[in-house]
Coordinates of C-alpha atoms in Angstrom, one line a residue:
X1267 CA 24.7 4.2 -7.2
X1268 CA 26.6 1.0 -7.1
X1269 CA 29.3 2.4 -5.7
X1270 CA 28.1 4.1 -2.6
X1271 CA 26.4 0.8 -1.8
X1272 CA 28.9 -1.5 -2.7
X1273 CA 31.2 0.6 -0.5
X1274 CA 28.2 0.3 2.3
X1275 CA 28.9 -3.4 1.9
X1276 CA 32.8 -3.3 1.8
X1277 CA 32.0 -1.6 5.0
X1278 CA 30.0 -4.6 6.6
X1279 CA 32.0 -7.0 5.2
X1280 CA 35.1 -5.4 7.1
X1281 CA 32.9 -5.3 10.6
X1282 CA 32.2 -8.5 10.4
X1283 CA 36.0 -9.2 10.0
X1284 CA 37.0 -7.3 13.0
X1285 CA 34.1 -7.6 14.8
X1286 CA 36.9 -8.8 17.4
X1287 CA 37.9 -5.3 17.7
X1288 CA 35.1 -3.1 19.0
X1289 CA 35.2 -0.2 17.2
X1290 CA 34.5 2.3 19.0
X1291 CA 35.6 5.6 17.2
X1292 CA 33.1 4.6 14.4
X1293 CA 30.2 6.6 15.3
X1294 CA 31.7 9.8 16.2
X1295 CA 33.5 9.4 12.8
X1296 CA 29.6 9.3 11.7
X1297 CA 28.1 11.9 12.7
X1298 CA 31.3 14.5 12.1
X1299 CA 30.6 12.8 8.5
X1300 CA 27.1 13.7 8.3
X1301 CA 27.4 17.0 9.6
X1302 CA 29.5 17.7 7.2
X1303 CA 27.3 16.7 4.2
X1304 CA 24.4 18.7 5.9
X1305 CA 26.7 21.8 5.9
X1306 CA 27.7 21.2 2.7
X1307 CA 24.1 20.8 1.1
X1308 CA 23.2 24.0 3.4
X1309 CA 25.9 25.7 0.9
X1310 CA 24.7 24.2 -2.4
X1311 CA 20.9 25.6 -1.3
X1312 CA 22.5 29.2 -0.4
X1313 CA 24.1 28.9 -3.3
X1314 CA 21.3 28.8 -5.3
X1315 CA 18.6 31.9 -5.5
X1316 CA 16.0 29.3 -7.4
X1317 CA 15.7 27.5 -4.2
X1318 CA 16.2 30.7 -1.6
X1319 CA 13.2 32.4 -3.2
X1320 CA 11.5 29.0 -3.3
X1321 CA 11.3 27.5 0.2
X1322 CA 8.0 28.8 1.7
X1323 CA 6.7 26.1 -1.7
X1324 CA 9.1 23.6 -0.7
X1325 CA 8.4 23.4 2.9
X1326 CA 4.5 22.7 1.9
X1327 CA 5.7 20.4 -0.2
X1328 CA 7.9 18.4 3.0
X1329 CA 4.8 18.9 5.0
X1330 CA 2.5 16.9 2.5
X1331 CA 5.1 14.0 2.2
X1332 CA 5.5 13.9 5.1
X1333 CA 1.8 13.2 5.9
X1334 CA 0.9 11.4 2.8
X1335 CA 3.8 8.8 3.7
X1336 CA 3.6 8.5 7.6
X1337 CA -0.4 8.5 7.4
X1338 CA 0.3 5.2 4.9
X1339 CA 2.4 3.3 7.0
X1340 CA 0.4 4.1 10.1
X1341 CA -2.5 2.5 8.5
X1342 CA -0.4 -0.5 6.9
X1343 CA 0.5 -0.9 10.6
X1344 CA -3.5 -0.9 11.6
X1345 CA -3.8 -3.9 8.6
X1346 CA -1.1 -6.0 10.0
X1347 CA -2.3 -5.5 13.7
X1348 CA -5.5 -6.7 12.6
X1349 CA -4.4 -9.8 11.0
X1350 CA -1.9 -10.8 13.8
X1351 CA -4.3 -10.2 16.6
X1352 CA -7.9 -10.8 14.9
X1353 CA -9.0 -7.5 16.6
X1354 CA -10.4 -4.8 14.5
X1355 CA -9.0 -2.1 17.0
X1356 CA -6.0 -1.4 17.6
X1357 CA -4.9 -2.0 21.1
X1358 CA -5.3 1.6 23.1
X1359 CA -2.9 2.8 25.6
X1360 CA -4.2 2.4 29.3
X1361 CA -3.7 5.5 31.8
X1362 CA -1.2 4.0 33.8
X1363 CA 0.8 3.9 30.3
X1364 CA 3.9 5.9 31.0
X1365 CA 3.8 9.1 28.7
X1366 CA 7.2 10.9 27.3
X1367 CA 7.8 13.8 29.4
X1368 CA 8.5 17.1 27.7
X1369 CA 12.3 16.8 28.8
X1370 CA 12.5 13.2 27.0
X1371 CA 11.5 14.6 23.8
X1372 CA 13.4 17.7 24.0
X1373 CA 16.4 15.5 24.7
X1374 CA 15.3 12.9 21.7
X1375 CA 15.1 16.3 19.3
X1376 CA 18.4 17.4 20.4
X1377 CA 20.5 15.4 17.1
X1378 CA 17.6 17.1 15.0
X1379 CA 18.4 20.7 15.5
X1380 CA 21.9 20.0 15.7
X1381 CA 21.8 18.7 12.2
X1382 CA 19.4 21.3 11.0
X1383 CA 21.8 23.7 12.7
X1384 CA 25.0 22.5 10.0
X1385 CA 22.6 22.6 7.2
X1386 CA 21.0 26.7 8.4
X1387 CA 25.3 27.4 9.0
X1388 CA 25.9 25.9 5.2
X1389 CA 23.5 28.7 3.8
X1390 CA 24.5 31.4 6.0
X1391 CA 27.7 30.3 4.9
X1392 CA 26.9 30.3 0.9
X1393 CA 24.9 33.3 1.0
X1394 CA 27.7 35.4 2.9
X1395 CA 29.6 34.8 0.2
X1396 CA 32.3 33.0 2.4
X1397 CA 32.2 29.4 0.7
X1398 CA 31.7 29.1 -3.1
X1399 CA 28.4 27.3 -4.2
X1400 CA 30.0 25.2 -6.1
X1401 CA 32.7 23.4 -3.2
X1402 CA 29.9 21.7 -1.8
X1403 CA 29.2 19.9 -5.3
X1404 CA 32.4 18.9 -5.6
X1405 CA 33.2 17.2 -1.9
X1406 CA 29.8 16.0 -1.4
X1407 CA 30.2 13.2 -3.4
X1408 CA 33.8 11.6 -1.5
X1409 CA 32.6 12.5 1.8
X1410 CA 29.5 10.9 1.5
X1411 CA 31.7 7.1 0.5
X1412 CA 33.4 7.6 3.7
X1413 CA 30.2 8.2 5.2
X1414 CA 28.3 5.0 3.7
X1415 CA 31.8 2.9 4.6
X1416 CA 31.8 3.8 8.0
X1417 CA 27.9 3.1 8.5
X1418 CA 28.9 -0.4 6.7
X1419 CA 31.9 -0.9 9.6
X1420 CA 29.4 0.3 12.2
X1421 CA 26.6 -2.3 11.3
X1422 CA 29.0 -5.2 10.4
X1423 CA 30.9 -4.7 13.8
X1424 CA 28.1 -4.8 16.0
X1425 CA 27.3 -7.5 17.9
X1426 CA 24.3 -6.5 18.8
X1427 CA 22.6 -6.7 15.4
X1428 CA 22.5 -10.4 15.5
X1429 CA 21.1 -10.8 18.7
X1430 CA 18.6 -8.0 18.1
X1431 CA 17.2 -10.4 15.5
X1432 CA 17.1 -13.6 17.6
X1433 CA 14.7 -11.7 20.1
X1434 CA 12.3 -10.7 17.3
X1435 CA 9.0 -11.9 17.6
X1436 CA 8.4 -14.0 14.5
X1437 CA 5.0 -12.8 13.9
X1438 CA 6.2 -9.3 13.7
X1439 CA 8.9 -9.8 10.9
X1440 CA 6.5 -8.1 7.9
X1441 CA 6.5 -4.9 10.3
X1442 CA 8.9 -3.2 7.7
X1443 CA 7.4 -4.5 5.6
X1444 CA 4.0 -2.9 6.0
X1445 CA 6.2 0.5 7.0
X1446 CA 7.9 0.4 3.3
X1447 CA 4.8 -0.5 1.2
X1448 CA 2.1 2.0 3.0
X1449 CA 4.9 4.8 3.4
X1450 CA 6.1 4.3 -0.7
X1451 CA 1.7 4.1 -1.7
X1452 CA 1.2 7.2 0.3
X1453 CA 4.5 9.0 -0.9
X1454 CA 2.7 7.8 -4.6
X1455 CA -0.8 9.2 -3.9
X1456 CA 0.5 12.7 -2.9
X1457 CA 2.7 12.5 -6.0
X1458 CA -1.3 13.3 -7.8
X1459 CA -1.0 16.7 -5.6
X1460 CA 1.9 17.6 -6.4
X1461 CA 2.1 17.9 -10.2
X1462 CA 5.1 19.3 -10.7
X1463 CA 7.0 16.3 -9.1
X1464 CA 7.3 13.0 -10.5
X1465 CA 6.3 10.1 -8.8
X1466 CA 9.7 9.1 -9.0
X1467 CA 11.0 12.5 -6.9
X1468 CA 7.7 11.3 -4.8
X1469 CA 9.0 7.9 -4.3
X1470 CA 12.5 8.9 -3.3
X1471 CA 11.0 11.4 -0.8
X1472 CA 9.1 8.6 1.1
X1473 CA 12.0 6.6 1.3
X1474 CA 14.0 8.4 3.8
X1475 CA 11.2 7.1 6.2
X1476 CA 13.2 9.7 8.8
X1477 CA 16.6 8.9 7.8
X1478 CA 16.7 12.5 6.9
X1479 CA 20.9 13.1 6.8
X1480 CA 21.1 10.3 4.6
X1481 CA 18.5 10.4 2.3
X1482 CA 18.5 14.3 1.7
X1483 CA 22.5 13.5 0.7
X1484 CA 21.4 10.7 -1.6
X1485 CA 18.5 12.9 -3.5
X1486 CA 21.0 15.9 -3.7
X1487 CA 23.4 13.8 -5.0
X1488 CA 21.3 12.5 -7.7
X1489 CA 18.5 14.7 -8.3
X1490 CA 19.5 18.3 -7.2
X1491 CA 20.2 20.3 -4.2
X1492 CA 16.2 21.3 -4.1
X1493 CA 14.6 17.8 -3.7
X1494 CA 17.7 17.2 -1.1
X1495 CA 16.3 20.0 0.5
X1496 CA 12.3 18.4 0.4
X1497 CA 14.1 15.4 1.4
X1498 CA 15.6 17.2 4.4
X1499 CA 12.3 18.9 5.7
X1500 CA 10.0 16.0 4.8
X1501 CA 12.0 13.1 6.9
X1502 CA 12.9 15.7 10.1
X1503 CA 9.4 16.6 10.1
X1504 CA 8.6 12.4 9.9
X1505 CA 11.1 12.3 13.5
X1506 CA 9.2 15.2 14.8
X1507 CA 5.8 14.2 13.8
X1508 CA 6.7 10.8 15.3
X1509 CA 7.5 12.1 18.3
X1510 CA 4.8 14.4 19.4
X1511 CA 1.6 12.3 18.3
X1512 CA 2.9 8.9 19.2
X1513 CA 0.0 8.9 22.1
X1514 CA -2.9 9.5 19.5
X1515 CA -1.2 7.6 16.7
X1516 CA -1.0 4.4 19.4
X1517 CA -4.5 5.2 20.2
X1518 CA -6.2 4.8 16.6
X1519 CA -4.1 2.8 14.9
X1520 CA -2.7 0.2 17.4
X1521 CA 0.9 -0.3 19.4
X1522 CA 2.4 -0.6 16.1
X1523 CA 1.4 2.7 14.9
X1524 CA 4.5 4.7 16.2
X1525 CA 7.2 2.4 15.2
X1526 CA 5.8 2.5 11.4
X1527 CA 5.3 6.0 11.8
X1528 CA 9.1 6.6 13.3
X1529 CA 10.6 4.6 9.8
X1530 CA 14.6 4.8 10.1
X1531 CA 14.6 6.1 13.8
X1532 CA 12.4 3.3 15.7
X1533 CA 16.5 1.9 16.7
X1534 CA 17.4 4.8 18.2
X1535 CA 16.2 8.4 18.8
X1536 CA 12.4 7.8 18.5
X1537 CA 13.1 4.3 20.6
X1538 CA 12.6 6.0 24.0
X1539 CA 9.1 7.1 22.7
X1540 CA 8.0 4.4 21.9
X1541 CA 9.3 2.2 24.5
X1542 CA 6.6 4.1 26.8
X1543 CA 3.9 4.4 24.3
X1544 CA 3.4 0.7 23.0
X1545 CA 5.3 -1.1 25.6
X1546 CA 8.9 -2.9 26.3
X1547 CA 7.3 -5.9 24.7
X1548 CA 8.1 -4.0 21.7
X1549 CA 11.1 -3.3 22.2
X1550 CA 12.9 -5.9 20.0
X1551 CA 10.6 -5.3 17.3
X1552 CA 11.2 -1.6 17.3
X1553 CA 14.9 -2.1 17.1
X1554 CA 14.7 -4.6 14.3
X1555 CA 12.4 -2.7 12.6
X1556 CA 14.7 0.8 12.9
X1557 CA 17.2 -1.5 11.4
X1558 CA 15.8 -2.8 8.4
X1559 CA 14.2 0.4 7.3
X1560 CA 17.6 2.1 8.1
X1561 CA 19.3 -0.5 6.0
X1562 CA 16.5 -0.4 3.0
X1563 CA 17.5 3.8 2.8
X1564 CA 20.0 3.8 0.0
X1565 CA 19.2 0.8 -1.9
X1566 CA 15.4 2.4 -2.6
X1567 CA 16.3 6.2 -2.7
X1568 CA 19.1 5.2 -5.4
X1569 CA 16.4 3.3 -7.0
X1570 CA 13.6 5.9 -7.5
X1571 CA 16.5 8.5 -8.0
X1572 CA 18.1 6.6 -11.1
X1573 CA 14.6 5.3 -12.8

Protein backbone atom coordinates (compact mmCIF):
# COMPACT_ATOMS: atom_id res chain seq x y z
CA UNK A 1 0.00 0.00 0.00
CA UNK A 2 2.57 2.56 1.01
CA UNK A 3 4.49 1.96 -1.72
CA UNK A 4 2.32 2.38 -4.65
CA UNK A 5 1.28 5.68 -3.08
CA UNK A 6 4.39 6.85 -1.95
CA UNK A 7 5.55 6.23 -5.51
CA UNK A 8 2.16 8.24 -6.72
CA UNK A 9 3.78 10.99 -4.64
CA UNK A 10 7.43 10.62 -5.85
CA UNK A 11 5.68 11.01 -9.03
CA UNK A 12 4.10 14.61 -8.19
CA UNK A 13 6.84 15.65 -6.47
CA UNK A 14 8.96 15.17 -9.73
CA UNK A 15 6.15 17.17 -11.90
CA UNK A 16 6.21 19.71 -9.86
CA UNK A 17 10.04 19.83 -10.36
CA UNK A 18 9.88 19.90 -14.09
CA UNK A 19 6.86 21.34 -14.49
CA UNK A 20 9.21 23.61 -16.81
CA UNK A 21 9.31 20.77 -19.14
CA UNK A 22 5.88 19.87 -20.48
CA UNK A 23 5.70 16.48 -20.50
CA UNK A 24 4.06 15.43 -23.08
CA UNK A 25 4.75 11.64 -23.58
CA UNK A 26 3.21 11.10 -20.11
CA UNK A 27 -0.23 10.14 -20.96
CA UNK A 28 0.31 7.86 -23.76
CA UNK A 29 2.80 6.17 -21.42
CA UNK A 30 -0.63 5.99 -19.25
CA UNK A 31 -2.86 4.48 -20.87
CA UNK A 32 -0.26 1.69 -22.76
CA UNK A 33 0.24 1.17 -18.80
CA UNK A 34 -3.20 0.56 -18.06
CA UNK A 35 -4.01 -1.49 -20.83
CA UNK A 36 -1.60 -3.49 -19.97
CA UNK A 37 -2.81 -4.25 -16.31
CA UNK A 38 -6.44 -4.74 -17.79
CA UNK A 39 -4.91 -7.43 -20.07
CA UNK A 40 -3.17 -8.81 -17.57
CA UNK A 41 -6.11 -9.10 -14.97
CA UNK A 42 -8.19 -10.40 -18.16
CA UNK A 43 -5.49 -13.33 -17.87
CA UNK A 44 -5.57 -13.90 -14.12
CA UNK A 45 -9.73 -14.13 -14.51
CA UNK A 46 -9.24 -16.72 -17.56
CA UNK A 47 -7.01 -18.21 -15.55
CA UNK A 48 -9.23 -19.10 -13.08
CA UNK A 49 -12.41 -21.56 -13.67
CA UNK A 50 -13.92 -20.33 -10.02
CA UNK A 51 -14.43 -17.05 -11.55
CA UNK A 52 -15.29 -18.23 -15.45
CA UNK A 53 -18.18 -20.26 -14.13
CA UNK A 54 -19.01 -17.44 -11.75
CA UNK A 55 -19.61 -14.26 -13.76
CA UNK A 56 -23.33 -14.27 -14.58
CA UNK A 57 -23.19 -13.81 -10.08
CA UNK A 58 -20.57 -11.38 -10.32
CA UNK A 59 -22.03 -9.15 -12.85
CA UNK A 60 -25.30 -8.80 -10.51
CA UNK A 61 -23.20 -8.14 -8.02
CA UNK A 62 -21.35 -4.88 -10.30
CA UNK A 63 -24.84 -3.96 -11.21
CA UNK A 64 -26.09 -3.56 -7.46
CA UNK A 65 -22.84 -1.48 -6.53
CA UNK A 66 -23.10 0.17 -8.93
CA UNK A 67 -26.57 1.40 -8.06
CA UNK A 68 -26.36 1.27 -4.35
CA UNK A 69 -23.20 3.68 -4.64
CA UNK A 70 -24.19 6.12 -7.56
CA UNK A 71 -27.91 6.32 -6.15
CA UNK A 72 -26.03 7.62 -2.68
CA UNK A 73 -23.97 10.25 -4.05
CA UNK A 74 -26.74 11.44 -6.31
CA UNK A 75 -28.75 12.06 -3.29
CA UNK A 76 -25.74 13.55 -1.16
CA UNK A 77 -25.63 15.84 -4.15
CA UNK A 78 -29.64 16.70 -3.78
CA UNK A 79 -28.64 17.47 0.30
CA UNK A 80 -25.83 19.86 -0.59
CA UNK A 81 -27.91 21.58 -3.40
CA UNK A 82 -30.42 22.19 -1.00
CA UNK A 83 -28.38 23.81 1.55
CA UNK A 84 -26.36 26.01 -0.89
CA UNK A 85 -29.41 27.20 -2.71
CA UNK A 86 -32.29 27.07 0.03
CA UNK A 87 -34.43 25.29 -2.64
CA UNK A 88 -35.93 22.04 -1.96
CA UNK A 89 -35.78 21.04 -5.80
CA UNK A 90 -33.26 20.60 -7.56
CA UNK A 91 -32.85 22.95 -10.39
CA UNK A 92 -34.39 21.15 -13.68
CA UNK A 93 -33.01 21.41 -17.03
CA UNK A 94 -34.96 23.80 -19.38
CA UNK A 95 -35.70 22.63 -23.15
CA UNK A 96 -33.46 24.83 -24.75
CA UNK A 97 -30.72 22.77 -22.53
CA UNK A 98 -28.44 21.30 -25.05
CA UNK A 99 -28.72 17.37 -24.83
CA UNK A 100 -25.62 14.92 -25.64
CA UNK A 101 -26.20 13.61 -29.05
CA UNK A 102 -25.86 9.94 -29.59
CA UNK A 103 -22.43 10.45 -31.45
CA UNK A 104 -21.03 12.43 -28.24
CA UNK A 105 -21.64 9.55 -26.06
CA UNK A 106 -20.54 6.99 -28.46
CA UNK A 107 -17.38 8.98 -28.80
CA UNK A 108 -17.21 9.49 -24.69
CA UNK A 109 -17.59 5.40 -24.50
CA UNK A 110 -14.98 4.90 -26.96
CA UNK A 111 -11.75 4.56 -23.87
CA UNK A 112 -14.48 2.18 -22.23
CA UNK A 113 -14.67 -0.59 -24.66
CA UNK A 114 -11.26 -0.14 -25.58
CA UNK A 115 -10.26 -1.06 -22.05
CA UNK A 116 -12.87 -3.66 -21.71
CA UNK A 117 -11.49 -4.89 -25.07
CA UNK A 118 -7.62 -5.65 -23.23
CA UNK A 119 -9.28 -7.05 -20.35
CA UNK A 120 -12.02 -9.74 -22.86
CA UNK A 121 -8.21 -10.25 -25.06
CA UNK A 122 -6.46 -11.20 -21.41
CA UNK A 123 -9.13 -14.07 -21.01
CA UNK A 124 -9.20 -15.21 -24.45
CA UNK A 125 -5.69 -15.13 -23.95
CA UNK A 126 -5.59 -17.24 -20.57
CA UNK A 127 -8.20 -19.57 -21.52
CA UNK A 128 -6.43 -20.42 -25.01
CA UNK A 129 -3.91 -21.56 -23.16
CA UNK A 130 -1.43 -19.03 -24.81
CA UNK A 131 -0.31 -17.04 -21.52
CA UNK A 132 0.13 -18.88 -18.20
CA UNK A 133 -2.37 -17.72 -15.36
CA UNK A 134 0.07 -17.14 -13.25
CA UNK A 135 2.33 -14.25 -15.54
CA UNK A 136 -0.22 -11.85 -14.81
CA UNK A 137 0.35 -12.29 -10.93
CA UNK A 138 3.69 -11.85 -11.16
CA UNK A 139 4.02 -8.49 -13.51
CA UNK A 140 0.95 -6.91 -12.29
CA UNK A 141 2.40 -5.70 -9.32
CA UNK A 142 5.74 -3.66 -11.16
CA UNK A 143 3.65 -2.40 -13.85
CA UNK A 144 1.12 -1.01 -11.88
CA UNK A 145 4.37 1.31 -9.79
CA UNK A 146 5.12 2.64 -13.13
CA UNK A 147 1.62 3.21 -13.60
CA UNK A 148 0.94 5.12 -10.21
CA UNK A 149 4.46 7.08 -10.93
CA UNK A 150 3.56 8.28 -14.17
CA UNK A 151 -0.15 9.39 -13.02
CA UNK A 152 2.00 11.28 -10.07
CA UNK A 153 4.38 13.04 -13.05
CA UNK A 154 1.18 13.61 -14.97
CA UNK A 155 -0.71 15.56 -12.10
CA UNK A 156 2.46 17.27 -10.58
CA UNK A 157 3.37 18.57 -14.16
CA UNK A 158 0.21 20.09 -15.00
CA UNK A 159 -0.29 23.44 -14.86
CA UNK A 160 -3.62 23.34 -15.25
CA UNK A 161 -4.42 21.76 -11.87
CA UNK A 162 -3.70 24.87 -9.98
CA UNK A 163 -5.60 27.03 -11.96
CA UNK A 164 -8.49 24.62 -12.17
CA UNK A 165 -8.73 25.28 -8.37
CA UNK A 166 -8.50 29.08 -8.34
CA UNK A 167 -11.81 29.09 -10.59
CA UNK A 168 -13.70 26.89 -8.17
CA UNK A 169 -16.55 28.26 -6.76
CA UNK A 170 -15.96 28.31 -2.99
CA UNK A 171 -19.34 27.23 -2.10
CA UNK A 172 -19.01 24.05 -4.10
CA UNK A 173 -15.66 22.78 -2.45
CA UNK A 174 -17.71 19.88 -0.20
CA UNK A 175 -19.02 18.53 -3.74
CA UNK A 176 -16.53 15.51 -3.29
CA UNK A 177 -17.14 15.53 -0.45
CA UNK A 178 -20.83 14.66 -0.62
CA UNK A 179 -19.74 12.21 -3.75
CA UNK A 180 -17.31 10.13 -1.28
CA UNK A 181 -19.56 9.98 1.84
CA UNK A 182 -23.14 9.04 -0.07
CA UNK A 183 -21.18 6.85 -2.70
CA UNK A 184 -19.08 4.83 0.51
CA UNK A 185 -22.97 4.76 2.77
CA UNK A 186 -24.59 3.31 -0.31
CA UNK A 187 -21.63 0.95 -1.27
CA UNK A 188 -22.18 0.05 2.87
CA UNK A 189 -25.99 -0.47 2.66
CA UNK A 190 -25.82 -2.91 -0.32
CA UNK A 191 -22.94 -4.65 1.62
CA UNK A 192 -26.57 -5.99 3.83
CA UNK A 193 -27.59 -7.68 0.22
CA UNK A 194 -24.83 -9.06 -0.51
CA UNK A 195 -23.87 -11.43 2.32
CA UNK A 196 -21.28 -13.09 1.14
CA UNK A 197 -19.12 -9.84 0.76
CA UNK A 198 -17.77 -7.90 3.49
CA UNK A 199 -18.46 -4.49 3.92
CA UNK A 200 -14.91 -4.00 3.59
CA UNK A 201 -14.87 -5.75 -0.24
CA UNK A 202 -18.18 -3.39 -0.30
CA UNK A 203 -16.31 -0.35 0.68
CA UNK A 204 -13.47 -0.87 -1.76
CA UNK A 205 -15.97 -1.40 -4.57
CA UNK A 206 -17.53 2.10 -4.11
CA UNK A 207 -14.38 3.62 -4.16
CA UNK A 208 -13.43 3.42 -7.66
CA UNK A 209 -16.31 5.98 -8.02
CA UNK A 210 -15.60 5.17 -12.03
CA UNK A 211 -11.97 5.05 -11.90
CA UNK A 212 -12.54 1.49 -13.08
CA UNK A 213 -8.66 0.66 -14.59
CA UNK A 214 -7.34 1.76 -11.41
CA UNK A 215 -9.36 0.61 -8.80
CA UNK A 216 -10.07 -2.95 -10.37
CA UNK A 217 -5.90 -3.15 -10.40
CA UNK A 218 -5.83 -1.99 -6.79
CA UNK A 219 -8.60 -4.69 -5.54
CA UNK A 220 -6.90 -7.46 -7.68
CA UNK A 221 -3.89 -6.65 -6.27
CA UNK A 222 -4.94 -6.88 -2.81
CA UNK A 223 -7.94 -8.84 -2.57
CA UNK A 224 -8.10 -11.34 -5.66
CA UNK A 225 -8.60 -11.37 -9.24
CA UNK A 226 -12.63 -11.83 -8.63
CA UNK A 227 -13.43 -8.58 -6.59
CA UNK A 228 -10.84 -6.86 -9.36
CA UNK A 229 -13.25 -8.19 -11.65
CA UNK A 230 -16.61 -6.68 -9.57
CA UNK A 231 -14.47 -3.73 -9.33
CA UNK A 232 -14.07 -3.70 -13.16
CA UNK A 233 -17.86 -4.06 -14.07
CA UNK A 234 -19.19 -2.06 -11.12
CA UNK A 235 -17.10 1.38 -11.96
CA UNK A 236 -17.52 0.91 -16.10
CA UNK A 237 -21.11 0.40 -15.49
CA UNK A 238 -20.81 3.84 -12.95
CA UNK A 239 -19.20 5.72 -16.55
CA UNK A 240 -22.02 4.22 -18.49
CA UNK A 241 -24.78 4.74 -16.10
CA UNK A 242 -23.49 8.36 -15.83
CA UNK A 243 -23.61 8.85 -19.16
CA UNK A 244 -26.94 7.74 -20.43
CA UNK A 245 -29.31 9.10 -17.46
CA UNK A 246 -27.46 12.36 -16.81
CA UNK A 247 -30.91 14.22 -18.27
CA UNK A 248 -33.20 12.37 -15.57
CA UNK A 249 -30.55 12.34 -12.85
CA UNK A 250 -30.21 16.45 -13.48
CA UNK A 251 -33.86 16.45 -13.45
CA UNK A 252 -34.58 14.89 -9.84
CA UNK A 253 -31.78 15.47 -8.13
CA UNK A 254 -30.40 18.97 -9.19
CA UNK A 255 -27.28 20.21 -11.71
CA UNK A 256 -25.05 18.55 -9.32
CA UNK A 257 -26.52 15.22 -9.79
CA UNK A 258 -24.37 14.04 -12.78
CA UNK A 259 -21.04 15.21 -11.56
CA UNK A 260 -21.53 13.10 -8.25
CA UNK A 261 -22.93 10.44 -10.22
CA UNK A 262 -19.73 10.50 -12.80
CA UNK A 263 -17.19 10.12 -9.50
CA UNK A 264 -13.41 9.81 -11.01
CA UNK A 265 -14.56 10.79 -14.67
CA UNK A 266 -16.41 14.41 -14.10
CA UNK A 267 -12.46 15.74 -15.40
CA UNK A 268 -12.54 14.10 -18.42
CA UNK A 269 -14.64 11.60 -20.38
CA UNK A 270 -18.12 12.22 -18.65
CA UNK A 271 -17.03 16.18 -18.75
CA UNK A 272 -18.65 16.68 -22.21
CA UNK A 273 -21.96 15.32 -20.68
CA UNK A 274 -22.21 17.16 -18.25
CA UNK A 275 -21.09 20.38 -19.65
CA UNK A 276 -24.50 20.25 -21.66
CA UNK A 277 -26.63 18.82 -18.88
CA UNK A 278 -25.92 21.23 -15.82
CA UNK A 279 -24.33 23.98 -17.53
CA UNK A 280 -20.67 25.69 -18.33
CA UNK A 281 -21.14 27.32 -15.02
CA UNK A 282 -20.16 24.05 -13.84
CA UNK A 283 -17.55 23.48 -15.50
CA UNK A 284 -14.77 24.33 -12.96
CA UNK A 285 -16.56 22.46 -10.38
CA UNK A 286 -16.79 19.38 -12.51
CA UNK A 287 -13.10 19.45 -13.23
CA UNK A 288 -12.12 19.88 -9.61
CA UNK A 289 -14.40 17.64 -8.52
CA UNK A 290 -13.08 14.66 -11.26
CA UNK A 291 -9.81 15.57 -9.72
CA UNK A 292 -10.23 15.14 -6.14
CA UNK A 293 -12.19 11.92 -6.43
CA UNK A 294 -9.58 10.73 -8.96
CA UNK A 295 -6.92 11.64 -6.50
CA UNK A 296 -8.95 10.01 -3.27
CA UNK A 297 -8.83 6.42 -5.55
CA UNK A 298 -5.86 4.60 -4.10
CA UNK A 299 -5.53 6.12 -0.80
CA UNK A 300 -9.35 4.74 0.10
CA UNK A 301 -9.34 1.43 -2.07
CA UNK A 302 -5.90 0.55 -0.16
CA UNK A 303 -7.61 1.44 2.89
CA UNK A 304 -10.79 -0.76 2.77
CA UNK A 305 -8.56 -3.40 0.98
CA UNK A 306 -5.88 -3.69 3.93
CA UNK A 307 -8.54 -3.34 7.05
Amino acid sequence: MFTVIGLMLAGMLAGFLLRKYPLGFIHPVITVLIWALLFLLGIEVGGNDAILHGLHTIGLEAVVLTLGGTLGSVMAARLLWQALTGQKRGKTPTSSTPRPTQGGTLHALKGSLVIVGFFVLGIGCSFAGLVPGHVGTRVSFYTLCALMTSVGLSVGNDPQTLKNFRSLNPRLVFLPVATIVGTLAGSALVSLLLTHRSLTDCLAVGSGFGYYSLSSIFITEYRGAELGTVALLANISRELLTLLTAPLLARWFGPLAPISAGGATTADTTLPVITRISGQEFVAVSIFHGFVTDFSVPFLVTLFCSL
